[in-house]
Every structure is written in C-alpha cells, then in structure tokens.
Coordinates of C-alpha atoms in Angstrom, one line a residue:
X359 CA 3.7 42.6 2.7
X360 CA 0.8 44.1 0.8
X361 CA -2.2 43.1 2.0
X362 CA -4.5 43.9 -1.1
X363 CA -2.0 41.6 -3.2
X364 CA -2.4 39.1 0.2
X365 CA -6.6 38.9 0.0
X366 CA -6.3 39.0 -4.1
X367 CA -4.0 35.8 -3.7
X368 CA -6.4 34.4 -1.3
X369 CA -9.3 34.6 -3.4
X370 CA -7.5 33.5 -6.7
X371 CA -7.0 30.3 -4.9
X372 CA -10.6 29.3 -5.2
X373 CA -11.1 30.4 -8.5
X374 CA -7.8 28.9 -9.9
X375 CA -9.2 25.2 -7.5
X376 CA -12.9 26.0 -9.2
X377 CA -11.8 24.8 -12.5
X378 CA -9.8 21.6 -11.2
X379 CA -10.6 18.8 -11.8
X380 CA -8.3 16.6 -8.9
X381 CA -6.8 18.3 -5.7
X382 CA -3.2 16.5 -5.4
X383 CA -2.0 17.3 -1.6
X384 CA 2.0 16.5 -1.4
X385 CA 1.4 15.0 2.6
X386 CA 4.2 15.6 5.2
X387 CA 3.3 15.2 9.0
X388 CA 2.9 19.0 9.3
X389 CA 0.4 19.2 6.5
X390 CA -2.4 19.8 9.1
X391 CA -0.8 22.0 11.1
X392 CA -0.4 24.7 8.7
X393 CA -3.0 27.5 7.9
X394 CA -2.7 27.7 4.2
X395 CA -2.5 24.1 3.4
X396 CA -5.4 23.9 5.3
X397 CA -7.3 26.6 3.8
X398 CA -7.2 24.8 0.2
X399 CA -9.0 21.8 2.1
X400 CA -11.6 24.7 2.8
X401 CA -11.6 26.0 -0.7
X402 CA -12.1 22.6 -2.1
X403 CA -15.1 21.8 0.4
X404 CA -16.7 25.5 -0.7
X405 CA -16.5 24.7 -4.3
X406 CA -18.8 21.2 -3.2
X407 CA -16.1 19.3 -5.3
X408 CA -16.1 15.5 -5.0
X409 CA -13.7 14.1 -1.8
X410 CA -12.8 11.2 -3.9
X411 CA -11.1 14.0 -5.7
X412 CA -8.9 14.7 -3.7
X413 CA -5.6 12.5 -3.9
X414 CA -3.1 12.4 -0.9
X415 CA 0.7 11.2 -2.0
X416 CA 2.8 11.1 1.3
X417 CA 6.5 12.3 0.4
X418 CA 7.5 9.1 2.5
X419 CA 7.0 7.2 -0.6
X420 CA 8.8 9.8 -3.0
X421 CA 12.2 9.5 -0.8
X422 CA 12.1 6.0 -0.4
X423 CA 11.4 5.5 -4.1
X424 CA 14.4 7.5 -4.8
X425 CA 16.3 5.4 -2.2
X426 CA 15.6 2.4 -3.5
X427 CA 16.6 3.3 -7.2
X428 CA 19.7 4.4 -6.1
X429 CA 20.4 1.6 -4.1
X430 CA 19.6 -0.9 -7.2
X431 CA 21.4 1.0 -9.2
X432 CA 24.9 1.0 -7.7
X433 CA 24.3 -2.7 -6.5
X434 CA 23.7 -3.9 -10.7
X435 CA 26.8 -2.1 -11.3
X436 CA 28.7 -4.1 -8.4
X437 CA 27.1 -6.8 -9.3
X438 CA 28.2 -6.6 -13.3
X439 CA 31.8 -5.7 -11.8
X440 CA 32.0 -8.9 -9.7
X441 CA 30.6 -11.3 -12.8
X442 CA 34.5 -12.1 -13.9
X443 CA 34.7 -14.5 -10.6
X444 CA 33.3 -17.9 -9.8
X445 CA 29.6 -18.7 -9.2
X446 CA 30.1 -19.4 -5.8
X447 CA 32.0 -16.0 -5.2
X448 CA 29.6 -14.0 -7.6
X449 CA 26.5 -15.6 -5.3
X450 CA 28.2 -14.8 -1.8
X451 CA 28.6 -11.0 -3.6
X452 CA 25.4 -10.6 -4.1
X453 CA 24.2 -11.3 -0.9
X454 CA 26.2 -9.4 0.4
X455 CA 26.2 -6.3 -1.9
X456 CA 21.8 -6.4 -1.7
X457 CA 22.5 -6.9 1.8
X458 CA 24.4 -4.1 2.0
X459 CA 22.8 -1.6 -0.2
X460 CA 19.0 -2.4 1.4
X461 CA 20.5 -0.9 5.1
X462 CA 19.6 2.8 3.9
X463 CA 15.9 2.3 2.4
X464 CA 14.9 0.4 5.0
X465 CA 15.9 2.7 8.3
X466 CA 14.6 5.8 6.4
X467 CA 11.5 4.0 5.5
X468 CA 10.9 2.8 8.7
X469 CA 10.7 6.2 10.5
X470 CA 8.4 7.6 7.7
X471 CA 6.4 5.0 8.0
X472 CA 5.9 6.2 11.7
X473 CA 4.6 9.6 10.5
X474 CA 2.1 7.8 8.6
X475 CA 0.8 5.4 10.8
X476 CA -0.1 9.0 13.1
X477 CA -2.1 10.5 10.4
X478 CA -5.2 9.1 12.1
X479 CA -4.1 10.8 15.0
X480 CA -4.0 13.9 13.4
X481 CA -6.9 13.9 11.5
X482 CA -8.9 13.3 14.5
X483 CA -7.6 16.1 16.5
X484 CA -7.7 18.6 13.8
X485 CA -8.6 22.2 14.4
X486 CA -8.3 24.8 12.1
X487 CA -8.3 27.4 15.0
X488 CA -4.7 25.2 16.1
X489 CA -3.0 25.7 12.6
X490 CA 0.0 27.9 12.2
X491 CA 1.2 30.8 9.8
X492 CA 4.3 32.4 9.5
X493 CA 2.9 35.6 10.3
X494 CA 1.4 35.2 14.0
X495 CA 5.0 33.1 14.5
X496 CA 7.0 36.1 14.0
X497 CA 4.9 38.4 15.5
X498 CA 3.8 39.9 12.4
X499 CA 7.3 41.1 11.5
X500 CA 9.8 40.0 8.8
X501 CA 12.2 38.3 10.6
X502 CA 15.7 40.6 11.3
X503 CA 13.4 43.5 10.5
X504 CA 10.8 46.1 11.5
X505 CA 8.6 45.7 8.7
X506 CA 5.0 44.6 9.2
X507 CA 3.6 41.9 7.7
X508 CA -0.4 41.7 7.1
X509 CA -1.6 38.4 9.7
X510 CA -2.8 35.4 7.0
X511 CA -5.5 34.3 10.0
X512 CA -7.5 37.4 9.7
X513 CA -8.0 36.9 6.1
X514 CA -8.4 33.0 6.0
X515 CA -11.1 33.1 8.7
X516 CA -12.6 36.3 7.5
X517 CA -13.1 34.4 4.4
X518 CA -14.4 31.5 5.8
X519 CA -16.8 33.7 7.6
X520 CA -18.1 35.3 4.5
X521 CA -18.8 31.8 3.2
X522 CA -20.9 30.9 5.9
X523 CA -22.9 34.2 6.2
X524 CA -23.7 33.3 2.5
X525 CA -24.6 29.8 3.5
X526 CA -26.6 30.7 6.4
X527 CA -24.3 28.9 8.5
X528 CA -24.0 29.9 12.4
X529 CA -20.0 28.3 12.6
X530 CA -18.2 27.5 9.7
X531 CA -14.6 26.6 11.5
X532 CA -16.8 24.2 13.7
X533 CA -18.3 22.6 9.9
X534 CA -15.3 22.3 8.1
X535 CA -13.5 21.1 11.5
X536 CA -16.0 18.3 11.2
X537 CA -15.8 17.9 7.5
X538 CA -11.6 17.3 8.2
X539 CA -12.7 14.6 10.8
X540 CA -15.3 13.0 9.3
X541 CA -15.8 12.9 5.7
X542 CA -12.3 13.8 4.4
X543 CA -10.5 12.1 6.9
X544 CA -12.4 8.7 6.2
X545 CA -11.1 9.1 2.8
X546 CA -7.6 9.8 3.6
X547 CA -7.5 6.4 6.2
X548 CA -8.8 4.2 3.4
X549 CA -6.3 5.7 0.7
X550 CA -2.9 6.6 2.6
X551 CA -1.4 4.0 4.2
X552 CA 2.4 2.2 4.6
X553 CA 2.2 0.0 2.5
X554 CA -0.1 1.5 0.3
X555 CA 2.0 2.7 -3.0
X556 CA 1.0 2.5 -6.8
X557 CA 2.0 -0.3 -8.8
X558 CA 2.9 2.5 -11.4
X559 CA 5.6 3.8 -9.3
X560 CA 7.0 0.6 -7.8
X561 CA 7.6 -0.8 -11.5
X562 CA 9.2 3.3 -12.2
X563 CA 11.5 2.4 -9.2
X564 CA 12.8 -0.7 -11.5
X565 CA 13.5 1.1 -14.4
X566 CA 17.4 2.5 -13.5
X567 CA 18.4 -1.9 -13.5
X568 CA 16.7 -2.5 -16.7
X569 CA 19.6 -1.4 -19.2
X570 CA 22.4 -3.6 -17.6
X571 CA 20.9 -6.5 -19.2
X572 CA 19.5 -5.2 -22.3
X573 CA 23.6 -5.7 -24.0
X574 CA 23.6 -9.1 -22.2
X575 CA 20.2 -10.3 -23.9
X576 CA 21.5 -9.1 -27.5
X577 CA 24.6 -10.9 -26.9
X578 CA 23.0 -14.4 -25.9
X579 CA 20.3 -13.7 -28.8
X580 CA 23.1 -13.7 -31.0
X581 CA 24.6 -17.1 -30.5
X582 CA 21.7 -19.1 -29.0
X583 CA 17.8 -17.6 -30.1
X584 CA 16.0 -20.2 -28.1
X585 CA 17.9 -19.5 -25.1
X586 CA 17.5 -15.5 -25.6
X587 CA 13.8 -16.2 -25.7
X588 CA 13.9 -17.9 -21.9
X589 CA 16.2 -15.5 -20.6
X590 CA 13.8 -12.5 -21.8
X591 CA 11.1 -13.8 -19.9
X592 CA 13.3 -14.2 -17.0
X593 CA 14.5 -10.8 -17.2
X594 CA 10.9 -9.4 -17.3
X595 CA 9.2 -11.7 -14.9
X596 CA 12.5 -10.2 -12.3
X597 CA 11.5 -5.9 -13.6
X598 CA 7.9 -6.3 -14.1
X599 CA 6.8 -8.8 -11.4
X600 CA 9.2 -9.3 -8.7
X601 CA 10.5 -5.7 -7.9
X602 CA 7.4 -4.5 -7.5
X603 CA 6.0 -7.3 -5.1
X604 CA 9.8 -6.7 -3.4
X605 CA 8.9 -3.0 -2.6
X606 CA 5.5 -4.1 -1.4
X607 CA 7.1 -6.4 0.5
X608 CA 9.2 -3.8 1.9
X609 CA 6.8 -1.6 2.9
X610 CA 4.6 -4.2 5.1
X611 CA 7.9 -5.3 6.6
X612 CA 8.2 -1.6 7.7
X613 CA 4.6 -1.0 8.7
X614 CA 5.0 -4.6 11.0
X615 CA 8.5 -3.8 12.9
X616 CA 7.1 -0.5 13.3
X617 CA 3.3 -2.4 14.7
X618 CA 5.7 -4.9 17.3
X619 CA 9.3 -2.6 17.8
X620 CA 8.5 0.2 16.9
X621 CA 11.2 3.0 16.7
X622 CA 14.0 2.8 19.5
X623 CA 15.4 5.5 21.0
X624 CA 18.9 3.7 21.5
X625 CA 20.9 3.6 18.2
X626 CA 22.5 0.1 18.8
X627 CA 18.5 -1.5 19.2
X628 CA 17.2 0.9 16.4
X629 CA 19.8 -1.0 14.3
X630 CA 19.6 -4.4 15.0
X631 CA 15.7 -3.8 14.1
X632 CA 16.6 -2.2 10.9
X633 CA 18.9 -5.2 9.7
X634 CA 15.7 -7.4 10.6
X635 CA 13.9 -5.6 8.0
X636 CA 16.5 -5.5 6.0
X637 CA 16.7 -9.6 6.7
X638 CA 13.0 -9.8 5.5
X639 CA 13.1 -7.8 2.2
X640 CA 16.1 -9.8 0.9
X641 CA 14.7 -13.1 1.8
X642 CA 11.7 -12.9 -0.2
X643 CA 13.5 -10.7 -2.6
X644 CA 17.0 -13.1 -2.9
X645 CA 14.3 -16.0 -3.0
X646 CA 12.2 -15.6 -6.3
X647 CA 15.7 -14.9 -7.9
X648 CA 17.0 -17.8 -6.9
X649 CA 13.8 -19.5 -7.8
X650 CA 13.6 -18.0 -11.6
X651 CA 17.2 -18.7 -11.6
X652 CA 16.6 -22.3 -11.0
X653 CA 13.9 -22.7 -13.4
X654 CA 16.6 -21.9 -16.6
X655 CA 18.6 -24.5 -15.7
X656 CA 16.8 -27.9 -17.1
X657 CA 16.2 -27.8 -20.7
X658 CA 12.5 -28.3 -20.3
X659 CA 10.9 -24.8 -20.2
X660 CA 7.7 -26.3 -18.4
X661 CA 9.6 -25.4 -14.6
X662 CA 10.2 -22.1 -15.5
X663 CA 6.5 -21.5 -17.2
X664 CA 5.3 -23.0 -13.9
X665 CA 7.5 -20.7 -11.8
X666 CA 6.5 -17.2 -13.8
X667 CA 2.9 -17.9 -13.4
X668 CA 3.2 -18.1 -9.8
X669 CA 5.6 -15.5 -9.3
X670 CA 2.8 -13.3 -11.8
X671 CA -0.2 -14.9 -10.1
X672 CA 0.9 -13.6 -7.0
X673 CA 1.8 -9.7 -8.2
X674 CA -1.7 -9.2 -9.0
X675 CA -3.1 -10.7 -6.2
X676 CA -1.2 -8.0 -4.1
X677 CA -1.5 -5.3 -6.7
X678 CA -5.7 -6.0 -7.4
X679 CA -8.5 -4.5 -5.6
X680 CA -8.7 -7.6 -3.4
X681 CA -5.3 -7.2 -2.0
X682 CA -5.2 -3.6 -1.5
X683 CA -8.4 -4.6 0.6
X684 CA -6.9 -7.2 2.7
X685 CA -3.5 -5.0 3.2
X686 CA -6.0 -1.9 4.2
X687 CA -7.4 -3.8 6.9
X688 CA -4.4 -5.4 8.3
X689 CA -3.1 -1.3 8.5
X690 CA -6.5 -0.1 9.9
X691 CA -5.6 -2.6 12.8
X692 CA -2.7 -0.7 13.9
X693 CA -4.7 3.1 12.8
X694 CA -7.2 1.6 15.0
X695 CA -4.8 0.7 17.9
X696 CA -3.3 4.2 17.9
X697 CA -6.4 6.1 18.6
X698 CA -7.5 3.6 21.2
X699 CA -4.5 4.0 23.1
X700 CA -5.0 7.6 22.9
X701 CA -8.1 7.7 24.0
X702 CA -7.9 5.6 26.8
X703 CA -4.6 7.3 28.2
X704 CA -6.9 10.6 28.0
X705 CA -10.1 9.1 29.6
X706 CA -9.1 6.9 32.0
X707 CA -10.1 8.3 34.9
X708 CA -14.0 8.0 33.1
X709 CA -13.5 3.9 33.5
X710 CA -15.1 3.5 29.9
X711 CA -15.7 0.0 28.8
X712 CA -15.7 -0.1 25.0
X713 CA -14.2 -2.1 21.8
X714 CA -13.6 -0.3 18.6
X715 CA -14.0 -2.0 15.2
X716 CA -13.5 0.6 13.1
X717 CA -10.8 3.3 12.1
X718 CA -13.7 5.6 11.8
X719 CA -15.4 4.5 14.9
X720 CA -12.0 4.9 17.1
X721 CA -11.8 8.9 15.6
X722 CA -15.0 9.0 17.2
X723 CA -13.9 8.2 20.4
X724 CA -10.9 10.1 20.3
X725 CA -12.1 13.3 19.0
X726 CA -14.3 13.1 22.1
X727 CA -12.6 12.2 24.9
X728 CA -10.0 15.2 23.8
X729 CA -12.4 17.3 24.3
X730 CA -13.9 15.9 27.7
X731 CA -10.5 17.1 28.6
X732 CA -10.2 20.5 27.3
X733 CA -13.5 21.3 29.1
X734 CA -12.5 19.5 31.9
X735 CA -9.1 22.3 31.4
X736 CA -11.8 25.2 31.8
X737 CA -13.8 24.3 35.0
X738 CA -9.8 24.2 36.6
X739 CA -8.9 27.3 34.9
X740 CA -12.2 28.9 35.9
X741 CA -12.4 27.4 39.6
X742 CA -8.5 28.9 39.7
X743 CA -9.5 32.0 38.4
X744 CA -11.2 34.9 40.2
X745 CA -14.8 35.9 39.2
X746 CA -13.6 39.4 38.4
X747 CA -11.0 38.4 35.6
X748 CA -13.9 36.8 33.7
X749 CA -14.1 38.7 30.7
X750 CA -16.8 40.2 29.3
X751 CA -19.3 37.4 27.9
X752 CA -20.3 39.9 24.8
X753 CA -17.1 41.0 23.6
X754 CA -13.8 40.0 22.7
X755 CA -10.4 40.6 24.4
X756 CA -6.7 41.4 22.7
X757 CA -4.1 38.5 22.6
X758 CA -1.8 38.6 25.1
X759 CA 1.8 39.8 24.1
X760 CA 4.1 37.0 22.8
X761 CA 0.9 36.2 20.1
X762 CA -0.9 37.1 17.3
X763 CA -1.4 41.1 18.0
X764 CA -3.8 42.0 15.2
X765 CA -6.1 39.0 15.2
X766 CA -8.7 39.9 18.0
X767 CA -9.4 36.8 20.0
X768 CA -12.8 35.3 20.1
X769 CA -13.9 34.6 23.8
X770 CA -14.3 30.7 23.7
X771 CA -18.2 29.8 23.6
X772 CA -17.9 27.5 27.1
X773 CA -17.6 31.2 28.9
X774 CA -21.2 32.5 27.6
X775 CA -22.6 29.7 29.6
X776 CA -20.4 30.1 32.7
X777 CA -23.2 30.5 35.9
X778 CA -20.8 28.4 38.7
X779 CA -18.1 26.5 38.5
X780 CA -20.5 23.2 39.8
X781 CA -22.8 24.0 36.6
X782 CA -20.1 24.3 34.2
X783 CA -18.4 21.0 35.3
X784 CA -21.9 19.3 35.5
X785 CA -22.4 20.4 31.6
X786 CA -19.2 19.5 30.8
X787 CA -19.2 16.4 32.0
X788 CA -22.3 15.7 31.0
X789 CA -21.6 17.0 26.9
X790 CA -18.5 14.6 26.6
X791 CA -20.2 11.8 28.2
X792 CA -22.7 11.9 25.8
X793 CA -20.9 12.4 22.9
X794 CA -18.7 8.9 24.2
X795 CA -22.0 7.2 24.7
X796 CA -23.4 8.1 21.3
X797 CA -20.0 6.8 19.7
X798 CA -20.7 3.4 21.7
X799 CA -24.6 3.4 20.6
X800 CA -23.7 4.1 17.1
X801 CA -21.0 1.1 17.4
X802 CA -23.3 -1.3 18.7

C-alpha cells in the first residue's frame, strides 16, 4: 500500500532485468492481459536487449510433463506386478494398462494445446492500454477493506512516459504496442508452439521408468553377459529414443484433433475424441516396443542393429533443426488459419479478397481489420451522441464510477479530429483500408 515502496519496486525491475542475461516468461493464456507481466516486456525493450533473448516456456508443457511421468510411472509398476502371468496375459495387460493410463495426458493436453494455438490471436490484438491490474479491479481498495491501494497503471505508464520524453518519442504505448505485434510476437510464433517441447525435457519425462529395469539388467548380466549386452541396448533405445519421439508424437496428435475436432462442448463427443488421441499415441508408441521386442528374439543381433538405427535415425530427424522446421510450418498452418478466420468474421462486410502465406502476414491483417472496427465503433457512438457531450478536445475527463478513479483518462486521439460525423467515417474508413491494402501490397 505504500506507494514510494510501489515506484522503488517498479524501477528495481529494470535495473535487476539490466544485468540479465535471458528473460524466461512462464506463458499462461492471461500472460498478455496483465499489466505487470507486461510491463517487464517494456523493461526488456528499454534496456535494447536482444528478442532472441527472450525465452517463452508455456506451463501447458510443465503439467503435461508431470502427467505423463506419473502416468509411466504407476503403469511400470502395474506392468512389473502383472509379469508373474503368461505372455499372452502380460501383453493384453499392457495394452490395456498404457491404454488406460494415457486417457488423463491426453484430454488435459488437448485443451492446453487450445490456449496455445490462440497465442497468435492474442499477440495480434495486444494493447497495453487493455491490460489489467489488481488495483483498478478492486477499485483501488483492499478487498473486504477501506484501505486504499496506490493504482499500478499510473506508475507503469508514467514510466513509460518518462522513457519516451527521454527518447524523443511522441507515443510510447503506441511503439511498444507495435514492438508486442511485430517484432516480439514474430519471435514468440516461431518458438512456442504445440508440439514444440525440448528434447531435454521429453527425455527428463522418461527418467521415473528407468530404475524398474536397472535390477532386471543386473540379474540377466549375471547368468547370460551376451544377452545383458542386447538387452541394454534395448532398454536405452526404449528411454532415450522412443519416449521422447512418443511425447512428440503426442503432442502433434493433440495439435491435429485440435486442427480437425477441435474441443466439443458435449462431454460424451469430447471423449470419444480424447480416446482417438489416446488411440494414436499408443499405436506408434505400443508399435516400436513391439518392434524392439521383436528384434531380441533371433540369435542374430543384425535385426535388432537394423531396428535401433531406424528407431535412432528417426529421433533426430524429429528432434534436429530440420524437423523442428517442418513441424513449425505444419503449426503456422493452423496459427495462420486462426487469424484469417478472425479477420474475415470482423471484415466481412469490406468484401476483401486476399490469401495469407504467412503467420506474420495474417497478424497484419488482423491487427487491422480490428481496428477498422473500433473506428467504425466511434463514428456510431459519435453519430449516437449529442454534439454537446463531446468533451473537451484539449483536456482529459475522470473515469466514470465502477473504474479506475485515480488514473485520469486520456480523451482517445480519433476525437481531436472529430469535424462531422461524414468526415470522421470517411477518414476512418479510409485509414483501415489502407492499412488492409498495404498488408496485401506488402504480401504480393
């Protein structure tokens, strides 16, 4: 509640992020939406560090890594239980019990993966004049109390103002609005993604399964060396190689039920898509297991060489540079087709003609046809509105009740310009055309 202790916190910030090396953002779909997260973005553009710097880890990926390791971990320990019956009852078990303990990670995956196939919605509609602080939310007040609470948005901005006045810049919100859209969110489309996760972690997500075969291997090593050798390079090729390709696997499964189902709002449908997914993981998964289990049988270790080189051969091709290319543009595709949509639900009473090749180029488009709307807003609210409530064009007014009482409101730059009602729609129209037609120039 003290607002010296408030500003001092505010400006500590950017010295604390001046000698950082990497800004690590923890991204939930409400990242953009709130002030102070927002204002590190700021501090980090200020300071002129690198965007490449700046690393974006969606918690999507933390919760279903945990999912997963849970889920692998009680199905080794079923599995170990149900290794005193016959082969064909321990095989029919293990379908069944991978079947079984895939249902969770795969329906929480698949609504997370939802959030993050929005992010380019978000970035292309941010504003930082839109984010929200607990302050203005609660009117300033501690909640259950009478004690005032100094408003966040007056400093923030203020601060951002100072920066500018130092730059020589005439609107700083309106340049690090851009710098959201544009630069940073270019980097945050090629790097974030649903499928997109570190081979690093998908190998960590392995590691709880490791140890129920470590007393197994020292066993077999005991009474047959040879045959410990085969079986340690089965047991590695399984951790090292096909887990992490599995979770990969995972992961594109989601990001495609989610591309052709989507999310259904009845439980019995949402379901049946989630046992799909679930259907797709353990085939591929189930299928190099059987495959590596195959390749021990014969006494000739050529199969099984044969059979680890593909299996290896085919990790780093989706783990390698190449790969996370290829797996980037098959997720731009659906990025892309999210803004589109968008943008033609917004504008389609402007009968635009245009194709979009580009994540970046679809933001574009977006970003301005939402704002051909919101001026479009104004000339209604204006032609609604009688001349004498227009407020004064060179100062500001108080926010109404209900909002944020100590942050005076700036009156929105559209009303300096306000002649008529026919001029303000003609410039209107006339600003977000061009800014659609430069989009489609710049395409072409």
């Amino acid at each position: 509640t003290d607002p010296y202790l408030k500003a001092a916190g505010i400006l500590g910030l950017t010295g604390f992020l001046r000698e950082s090396q990497n800004l690590v953002v923890l991204w939930s779909p409400r990242y953009f939406s709130r002030l102070w997260c927002v204002y590190e973005v700021a501090s980090w553009m200020h300071l002129e560090k690198e965007t490449s710097k700046v690393h974006f880890f969606p918690l999507a990926l933390a919760l279903f890594g945990i999912t997963v390791m849970f889920a692998l971990f009680f199905s080794s320990f079923l599995l170990m239980w149900a290794a005193r019956w016959t082969d064909v009852e321990y095989n029919l078990a293990a379908v069944v019990i991978t079947l079984t303990s895939l249902a969770a990670p795969t329906h929480i995956i698949r609504r997370l993966i939802r959030d993050l196939q929005r992010m380019p919605r978000q970035v292309a509609a941010f504003s930082l004049k839109r984010a929200e602080c607990f302050c203005c939310s609660n009117n300033h007040k501690i909640p259950g109390t009478d004690v005032d609470i100094p408003c966040d948005r007056e400093l923030i901005e203020g601060q951002l103002a100072l920066w500018g006045q130092a730059t020589g810049e005439e609107d700083p919100l309106e340049k690090f609005d851009l710098y959201v859209r544009e630069q940073l969110g270019s980097h945050i489309l090629t790097k974030v993604g649903g499928s997109r996760i570190p081979y690093k972690m998908a190998l960590m997500i392995s590691v709880p399964v490791w140890g129920f075969n470590c007393d197994r291997l020292v066993l077999v090593s005991m009474v047959e060396p040879w045959g410990a050798m085969r079986l340690m390079l089965h047991y590695v090729t399984t951790y090292v190689a096909v887990f992490p390709t599995a979770i990969r696997v995972a992961l594109l499964a989601a990001v495609f039920l989610d591309r052709t189902l989507g999310v259904r709002e009845r439980l019995l449908e949402d379901l049946l898509v989630t046992v799909l997914g679930i259907c797709m993981f353990a085939g591929y998964f189930l299928g190099c297991l059987a495959l590596l289990v195959y390749a021990l049988q014969p006494v000739s270790v050529v199969p099984q060489i044969i059979i680890t080189v593909l299996v290896w051969a085919f990790t780093v091709l989706l783990y390698s540079e190449q790969g996370v290319r290829c797996l980037n543009r098959f997720e731009s595709i659906g990025s892309k087709a999210v803004l589109e949509e968008e943008a033609v639900r917004i504008s389609a009473e402007s009968n635009l003609d245009y194709s979009v090749e580009s994540v970046s180029e679809a933001a574009q488009i977006y970003a301005a046809t939402r704002q051909q709307k919101e001026q479009k807003r104004l000339v209604a609210e204006q032609r609604r509105r009688p001349a004498a409530a227009l407020p004064d064009v060179g100062g500001t007014s108080d926010v109404e009740e209900g909002s944020c009482r100590k942050h005076p409101l700036q009156v929105p730059p559209q009303l300096h310009e306000v002649r008529t009602s026919q001029s303000l729609e003609s410039q209107s129209s006339t600003d977000a055309g061009g800014e659609l037609e430069t989009a489609r120039i710049r395409h072409r």
